[in-house]
Each structure stands twice: as C-alpha cells, then as structure tokens.
Amino acid sequence: MFLHIGGDVVIPIKNVIAIMDIDTTTISKDTKEFLKIAEEEGFIESISEDLPKSFIITETDKKSKIYLSPISSVTLQKRSSFINEISNV
C-alpha cells in the first residue's frame, strides 16, 4: 500500500517510521536540532514550495529520509489507515 504525501510524491507505507505535525513537534528544542542536522546532512526533501504542515520520517534499505509535506499529519494518518489499525487493537 502507498501513501500520497503531497505533490507528485507517493511512498510505500511500510517505509514510514513516523508522521509528525510540524507546529506541535518543533516547539521542542531537540526536534528543531534533529531537523537542522538532518537538513545539513541531506536527509530532508521538501515536497512543495508551500509551507510544510508535517514531516514524514521514512527508511528504505537502511537509509533514512525525511519528507516535508504541505498536508497535515492528521490527514496523512487517515490516508495511511494508521488510525483504523490502532483502534482495532
């Protein structure tokens, strides 16, 4: 199954580690530092020129990548059906 995260970008759901809201998570100094280092090391890919609302941490073949998405984390979670899987537990 795949997840459309904005623009023309679709990623396999099995590669998703976390879907994070940018506004609430970047309040933390640690998260800001994490994203800053990830950007400096080239792990971040911006999906569009719009302001990002969320970031998605993925791993493919033991390589991490962070996508900045203009789509809210709640919408992405609904699309990925994480909420349904969690509620069935």
Tab-separated table of C-alpha atoms in Angstrom:
chain	number	residue	atom	x	y	z
A	1	MET	CA	0.000	0.000	0.000
A	2	PHE	CA	1.186	3.528	-0.756
A	3	LEU	CA	0.735	6.934	0.832
A	4	HIS	CA	0.372	10.151	-1.190
A	5	ILE	CA	2.208	12.812	0.842
A	6	GLY	CA	1.767	15.792	-1.461
A	7	GLY	CA	2.792	16.996	-4.890
A	8	ASP	CA	3.708	14.037	-7.051
A	9	VAL	CA	5.240	12.052	-4.196
A	10	VAL	CA	3.934	8.641	-3.150
A	11	ILE	CA	5.787	6.427	-0.673
A	12	PRO	CA	5.253	2.835	0.478
A	13	ILE	CA	3.503	2.766	3.870
A	14	LYS	CA	5.858	0.006	5.021
A	15	ASN	CA	8.737	2.545	4.877
A	16	VAL	CA	7.009	5.074	7.171
A	17	ILE	CA	8.502	5.333	10.648
A	18	ALA	CA	6.611	8.421	11.848
A	19	ILE	CA	4.234	11.137	10.687
A	20	MET	CA	4.740	14.272	12.754
A	21	ASP	CA	2.927	17.606	12.964
A	22	ILE	CA	5.435	20.369	12.311
A	23	ASP	CA	3.802	23.003	14.545
A	24	THR	CA	3.498	20.907	17.682
A	25	THR	CA	6.768	18.990	17.425
A	26	THR	CA	9.063	21.894	16.589
A	27	ILE	CA	8.271	23.523	19.921
A	28	SER	CA	10.888	21.161	21.334
A	29	LYS	CA	14.488	22.293	21.067
A	30	ASP	CA	15.529	18.670	20.437
A	31	THR	CA	13.225	18.318	17.432
A	32	LYS	CA	14.461	21.595	15.951
A	33	GLU	CA	18.040	20.379	16.359
A	34	PHE	CA	17.157	16.987	14.832
A	35	LEU	CA	15.624	18.618	11.748
A	36	LYS	CA	18.510	21.084	11.437
A	37	ILE	CA	21.098	18.292	11.474
A	38	ALA	CA	19.025	16.175	9.071
A	39	GLU	CA	18.851	19.107	6.651
A	40	GLU	CA	22.598	19.757	6.892
A	41	GLU	CA	23.302	16.096	6.158
A	42	GLY	CA	20.912	15.991	3.183
A	43	PHE	CA	18.223	13.722	4.624
A	44	ILE	CA	15.356	16.196	4.099
A	45	GLU	CA	13.299	16.518	0.923
A	46	SER	CA	10.684	19.244	0.569
A	47	ILE	CA	7.610	18.106	-1.367
A	48	SER	CA	6.403	21.542	-2.475
A	49	GLU	CA	7.093	25.227	-2.109
A	50	ASP	CA	4.116	25.592	0.265
A	51	LEU	CA	4.794	25.836	3.983
A	52	PRO	CA	5.152	22.345	5.442
A	53	LYS	CA	2.476	21.179	7.873
A	54	SER	CA	4.052	17.834	8.661
A	55	PHE	CA	7.163	15.775	8.225
A	56	ILE	CA	7.381	12.082	7.493
A	57	ILE	CA	10.356	10.024	8.625
A	58	THR	CA	10.998	7.030	6.374
A	59	GLU	CA	13.572	4.301	5.977
A	60	THR	CA	14.373	2.418	2.796
A	61	ASP	CA	17.226	-0.093	2.596
A	62	LYS	CA	18.583	1.153	5.950
A	63	LYS	CA	18.712	4.742	4.653
A	64	SER	CA	16.613	7.405	6.352
A	65	LYS	CA	14.791	10.209	4.565
A	66	ILE	CA	12.558	12.958	5.906
A	67	TYR	CA	9.856	14.464	3.712
A	68	LEU	CA	8.370	17.894	4.430
A	69	SER	CA	4.727	17.783	3.386
A	70	PRO	CA	2.108	20.526	2.915
A	71	ILE	CA	-0.543	18.019	4.062
A	72	SER	CA	-1.489	17.866	7.756
A	73	SER	CA	-0.330	14.933	9.852
A	74	VAL	CA	-3.943	14.027	10.702
A	75	THR	CA	-4.862	13.767	7.014
A	76	LEU	CA	-1.778	11.682	6.287
A	77	GLN	CA	-2.553	9.350	9.183
A	78	LYS	CA	-6.118	8.902	7.953
A	79	ARG	CA	-4.830	8.172	4.460
A	80	SER	CA	-2.428	5.589	5.745
A	81	SER	CA	-5.160	3.954	7.866
A	82	PHE	CA	-2.957	4.034	10.971
A	83	ILE	CA	-5.905	5.313	12.994
A	84	ASN	CA	-8.087	2.364	11.951
A	85	GLU	CA	-5.358	-0.147	12.778
A	86	ILE	CA	-4.759	1.401	16.201
A	87	SER	CA	-8.469	1.474	17.056
A	88	ASN	CA	-8.807	-2.236	16.187
A	89	VAL	CA	-6.196	-3.236	18.772
